[in-house]
Amino acid sequence: MKDIGIILGIRPDVIRASKILNLLSNTSDISFDFIWSGQHYSENMKDVFFEQLNVPKPDVEFEIEKGNDAQIVSSVIKNTYNHLEKNKYKAVVFLGDTNTVMGSIAVAQHNIPIVHIEGCMRSYDWRMPEEKYRTTIDHLSDRIYAYLDSYKQQGLNEGISDKVIKVTGNPIVDIINENNNLFQNAENYLSEEIVKIISNESFLLATVHRRENILDKNSLNQIVNLINQTETQVIFPMGYTTQSKIEEYNLKLNSNVHVCDPIGYLEFMHLLDRSNYVFSDSGTVVEEACILGTPSIQLRFSTERPEVYDVKSSVKFDPSIEHNEYQSFLNKAQSLMDTKWKQPFGDGNASSKIVEDLIHLSQNDAFKKHKPGDYPFDISNSFKE
Ligand code: UDP
């Protein structure tokens, strides 16, 4: 029987956890099963990242029901529950705030300890399913890896015990440090059309995928208006749902905006590093841009990564309100190109800190089924006699 199970399910999970998975594969101090929840399943949202980052393929892949969020979540819970009937891990590890982390309900039903990487991030935007998911899993977890002290404090404010939360730094820093050479040499993964654009002139990059932006016609229209304001060439690797919504709402991007299907990580980072700035509603892309020294326009009302505003690497554009002018956002982002900031996300050792702690907990029998009196919250005032 393997010591732990790790359940991941979407593109940025593979990227962010790639070093953790490699470190775990290369040690005999702990054994693990890598389980793919099946949330992302197409070649360019999944397999390309395993190949490019040399990540071991999953040991188990769930066959989940596709469809709406409720179908995906219930199917992840069911598959996780059934898998755990036969696999009694010491603990099960999740990352982030997606439908996949709701599989933790099944782990709780088995009374198996839960580990959450990327814990205690908060946007304090209660419209977002992600905010509710991350709050839920944090409150079910026996070990939380929080990237920054400020995130830990957010968890403490909610009553989560100090003993549960360990601050590690953000593993995306590790991934960028380790793969920078590959990003620099990734031009040959790009299409001829994109290579031509980037070798002739300066360019911008764009990604948009969030529910609250693409399922709302007015918000997506605001984003299209903003992007259409620039005359610079824009490369826009666009997720499939975003593509279909742009078509459904009959929104038109200008001819200097080049839309393509999602691309691989190395070539995406090649572009991000070289672009003047990026338009994005992605949590990970604004972190990556900040680390690479590329300004971003964050297409969101709220963020769980306020550090990018603190260090002034990012400009906020709220798509949920009607704007009557757009140029000032572009000017601000352009002006950030001449400034320098210190990235606030950690020292590049997060993955090894997480793996060392998992080994330590596993070898010291710290992952145990709960017994009376165990509680991952501060309960000093409870159970009065
Ligand atoms: N990314 C990529 N190809 C693309 C667009 C993004 O490899 O065409 C990477 C990007 O560098 C980042 C991650 O995918 O690491 C972001 O994924 P996404 O925006 O879907 O998720 P979020 O970070 O918002 O959860």
GROMACS .gro file of C-alpha atoms in nm, residues 160-362:
model
  203
  160ILE     CA    1  -0.770   2.708   1.188
  161SER     CA    2  -0.504   2.588   1.430
  162ASP     CA    3  -0.150   2.721   1.404
  163LYS     CA    4  -0.029   2.360   1.416
  164VAL     CA    5  -0.208   2.274   1.092
  165ILE     CA    6  -0.065   2.551   0.870
  166LYS     CA    7   0.291   2.547   0.741
  167VAL     CA    8   0.427   2.834   0.531
  168THR     CA    9   0.635   2.713   0.236
  169GLY     CA   10   0.655   2.981  -0.033
  170ASN     CA   11   0.486   2.941  -0.369
  171PRO     CA   12   0.603   2.643  -0.579
  172ILE     CA   13   0.546   2.839  -0.903
  173VAL     CA   14   0.874   3.021  -0.823
  174ASP     CA   15   1.054   2.684  -0.818
  175ILE     CA   16   0.906   2.593  -1.156
  176ILE     CA   17   1.009   2.920  -1.318
  177ASN     CA   18   1.362   2.904  -1.173
  178GLU     CA   19   1.415   2.548  -1.290
  179ASN     CA   20   1.267   2.579  -1.637
  180ASN     CA   21   1.385   2.922  -1.743
  181ASN     CA   22   1.631   2.781  -1.998
  182LEU     CA   23   1.356   2.573  -2.153
  183PHE     CA   24   1.132   2.882  -2.180
  184GLN     CA   25   1.407   3.074  -2.357
  185ASN     CA   26   1.448   2.797  -2.616
  186ALA     CA   27   1.081   2.724  -2.669
  187GLU     CA   28   1.037   2.918  -2.991
  188ASN     CA   29   1.021   2.602  -3.200
  189TYR     CA   30   0.701   2.496  -3.023
  190LEU     CA   31   0.526   2.808  -3.155
  191SER     CA   32   0.329   2.823  -3.480
  192GLU     CA   33   0.493   2.999  -3.776
  193GLU     CA   34   0.233   3.274  -3.757
  194ILE     CA   35   0.318   3.355  -3.394
  195VAL     CA   36   0.693   3.340  -3.457
  196LYS     CA   37   0.651   3.590  -3.739
  197ILE     CA   38   0.455   3.829  -3.515
  198ILE     CA   39   0.695   3.817  -3.223
  199SER     CA   40   1.009   3.849  -3.433
  200ASN     CA   41   0.884   4.157  -3.618
  201GLU     CA   42   0.749   4.376  -3.342
  202SER     CA   43   0.656   4.411  -2.979
  203PHE     CA   44   0.341   4.230  -2.872
  204LEU     CA   45   0.094   4.171  -2.590
  205LEU     CA   46  -0.046   3.845  -2.457
  206ALA     CA   47  -0.398   3.766  -2.332
  207THR     CA   48  -0.579   3.482  -2.149
  208VAL     CA   49  -0.939   3.480  -2.024
  209HIS     CA   50  -1.117   3.182  -1.874
  210ARG     CA   51  -1.299   3.271  -1.549
  211ARG     CA   52  -1.665   3.182  -1.518
  212GLU     CA   53  -1.762   3.527  -1.389
  213ASN     CA   54  -1.600   3.684  -1.699
  214ILE     CA   55  -1.703   3.452  -1.978
  215LEU     CA   56  -2.051   3.349  -1.866
  216ASP     CA   57  -2.153   3.714  -1.839
  217LYS     CA   58  -2.193   3.888  -2.174
  218ASN     CA   59  -2.135   4.238  -2.034
  219SER     CA   60  -1.811   4.138  -1.859
  220LEU     CA   61  -1.674   3.962  -2.166
  221ASN     CA   62  -1.774   4.263  -2.376
  222GLN     CA   63  -1.578   4.492  -2.141
  223ILE     CA   64  -1.272   4.272  -2.182
  224VAL     CA   65  -1.306   4.265  -2.562
  225ASN     CA   66  -1.340   4.646  -2.564
  226LEU     CA   67  -1.028   4.681  -2.353
  227ILE     CA   68  -0.821   4.451  -2.572
  228ASN     CA   69  -0.956   4.616  -2.889
  229GLN     CA   70  -0.823   4.950  -2.765
  230THR     CA   71  -0.463   4.860  -2.845
  231GLU     CA   72  -0.305   4.873  -3.188
  232THR     CA   73  -0.018   4.653  -3.078
  233GLN     CA   74  -0.026   4.288  -3.191
  234VAL     CA   75  -0.195   4.067  -2.930
  235ILE     CA   76  -0.153   3.689  -2.904
  236PHE     CA   77  -0.456   3.537  -2.738
  237PRO     CA   78  -0.441   3.160  -2.660
  238MET     CA   79  -0.808   3.115  -2.586
  239GLY     CA   80  -0.976   2.835  -2.390
  240TYR     CA   81  -1.253   2.647  -2.570
  241THR     CA   82  -1.541   2.776  -2.357
  242THR     CA   83  -1.420   3.134  -2.406
  243GLN     CA   84  -1.407   3.075  -2.782
  244SER     CA   85  -1.764   2.951  -2.788
  245LYS     CA   86  -1.890   3.238  -2.568
  246ILE     CA   87  -1.725   3.502  -2.790
  247GLU     CA   88  -1.907   3.346  -3.082
  248GLU     CA   89  -2.237   3.306  -2.897
  249TYR     CA   90  -2.236   3.672  -2.784
  250ASN     CA   91  -2.124   3.782  -3.132
  251LEU     CA   92  -1.827   3.979  -2.995
  252LYS     CA   93  -1.556   4.086  -3.240
  253LEU     CA   94  -1.187   4.119  -3.171
  254ASN     CA   95  -0.982   4.345  -3.398
  255SER     CA   96  -0.754   4.199  -3.665
  256ASN     CA   97  -0.439   4.274  -3.462
  257VAL     CA   98  -0.567   4.025  -3.198
  258HIS     CA   99  -0.453   3.676  -3.296
  259VAL     CA  100  -0.666   3.406  -3.136
  260CYS     CA  101  -0.534   3.050  -3.115
  261ASP     CA  102  -0.618   2.737  -2.912
  262PRO     CA  103  -0.441   2.699  -2.573
  263ILE     CA  104  -0.068   2.636  -2.616
  264GLY     CA  105   0.196   2.439  -2.421
  265TYR     CA  106   0.363   2.574  -2.110
  266LEU     CA  107   0.715   2.632  -2.239
  267GLU     CA  108   0.598   2.837  -2.537
  268PHE     CA  109   0.342   3.023  -2.326
  269MET     CA  110   0.617   3.125  -2.083
  270HIS     CA  111   0.842   3.218  -2.377
  271LEU     CA  112   0.571   3.463  -2.488
  272LEU     CA  113   0.494   3.587  -2.136
  273ASP     CA  114   0.859   3.670  -2.078
  274ARG     CA  115   0.885   3.866  -2.403
  275SER     CA  116   0.549   4.042  -2.412
  276ASN     CA  117   0.517   4.410  -2.317
  277TYR     CA  118   0.242   4.309  -2.078
  278VAL     CA  119  -0.035   4.052  -2.039
  279PHE     CA  120  -0.413   4.082  -2.004
  280SER     CA  121  -0.527   3.797  -1.781
  281ASP     CA  122  -0.788   3.676  -1.534
  282SER     CA  123  -0.574   3.374  -1.445
  283GLY     CA  124  -0.443   3.343  -1.091
  284THR     CA  125  -0.126   3.168  -1.203
  285VAL     CA  126  -0.049   3.388  -1.503
  286VAL     CA  127  -0.040   3.708  -1.293
  287GLU     CA  128   0.198   3.538  -1.048
  288GLU     CA  129   0.418   3.416  -1.333
  289ALA     CA  130   0.418   3.759  -1.497
  290CYS     CA  131   0.516   3.921  -1.167
  291ILE     CA  132   0.805   3.674  -1.123
  292LEU     CA  133   0.928   3.719  -1.482
  293GLY     CA  134   0.912   4.101  -1.456
  294THR     CA  135   0.624   4.137  -1.705
  295PRO     CA  136   0.342   4.379  -1.610
  296SER     CA  137  -0.015   4.250  -1.611
  297ILE     CA  138  -0.365   4.389  -1.639
  298GLN     CA  139  -0.566   4.172  -1.405
  299LEU     CA  140  -0.916   4.126  -1.546
  300ARG     CA  141  -1.088   4.071  -1.211
  301PHE     CA  142  -1.291   4.249  -0.947
  302SER     CA  143  -1.110   4.061  -0.670
  303THR     CA  144  -0.793   3.862  -0.630
  304GLU     CA  145  -0.650   3.616  -0.381
  305ARG     CA  146  -0.302   3.740  -0.481
  306PRO     CA  147  -0.303   4.105  -0.367
  307GLU     CA  148   0.080   4.097  -0.357
  308VAL     CA  149   0.088   4.180  -0.729
  309TYR     CA  150  -0.074   4.515  -0.647
  310ASP     CA  151   0.149   4.563  -0.341
  311VAL     CA  152   0.465   4.536  -0.552
  312LYS     CA  153   0.299   4.728  -0.838
  313SER     CA  154   0.340   4.465  -1.108
  314SER     CA  155  -0.029   4.467  -1.197
  315VAL     CA  156  -0.312   4.702  -1.291
  316LYS     CA  157  -0.668   4.617  -1.195
  317PHE     CA  158  -0.944   4.619  -1.458
  318ASP     CA  159  -1.286   4.519  -1.323
  319PRO     CA  160  -1.488   4.369  -1.610
  320SER     CA  161  -1.806   4.363  -1.402
  321ILE     CA  162  -1.858   4.739  -1.438
  322GLU     CA  163  -1.921   4.945  -1.749
  323HIS     CA  164  -1.615   5.154  -1.842
  324ASN     CA  165  -1.634   5.464  -2.055
  325GLU     CA  166  -1.264   5.473  -2.132
  326TYR     CA  167  -1.000   5.202  -2.161
  327GLN     CA  168  -0.681   5.372  -2.271
  328SER     CA  169  -0.568   5.467  -1.919
  329PHE     CA  170  -0.545   5.096  -1.822
  330LEU     CA  171  -0.318   5.026  -2.119
  331ASN     CA  172  -0.108   5.335  -2.045
  332LYS     CA  173  -0.059   5.228  -1.683
  333ALA     CA  174   0.047   4.877  -1.784
  334GLN     CA  175   0.281   5.017  -2.049
  335SER     CA  176   0.441   5.250  -1.793
  336LEU     CA  177   0.506   4.956  -1.558
  337MET     CA  178   0.742   4.817  -1.823
  338ASP     CA  179   0.999   5.073  -1.711
  339THR     CA  180   0.976   4.984  -1.344
  340LYS     CA  181   1.129   4.700  -1.145
  341TRP     CA  182   0.982   4.515  -0.851
  342LYS     CA  183   1.092   4.232  -0.624
  343GLN     CA  184   0.873   3.927  -0.669
  344PRO     CA  185   0.700   3.849  -0.338
  345PHE     CA  186   0.624   3.478  -0.382
  346GLY     CA  187   0.912   3.300  -0.216
  347ASP     CA  188   1.265   3.169  -0.251
  348GLY     CA  189   1.217   2.878  -0.491
  349ASN     CA  190   1.231   2.606  -0.225
  350ALA     CA  191   0.860   2.553  -0.169
  351SER     CA  192   0.837   2.213  -0.340
  352SER     CA  193   1.119   2.063  -0.134
  353LYS     CA  194   0.975   2.207   0.188
  354ILE     CA  195   0.638   2.045   0.109
  355VAL     CA  196   0.794   1.709   0.022
  356GLU     CA  197   1.019   1.710   0.331
  357ASP     CA  198   0.719   1.780   0.551
  358LEU     CA  199   0.510   1.506   0.387
  359ILE     CA  200   0.794   1.259   0.446
  360HIS     CA  201   0.833   1.373   0.805
  361LEU     CA  202   0.460   1.342   0.880
  362SER     CA  203   0.435   1.008   0.706
   0.00000   0.00000   0.00000
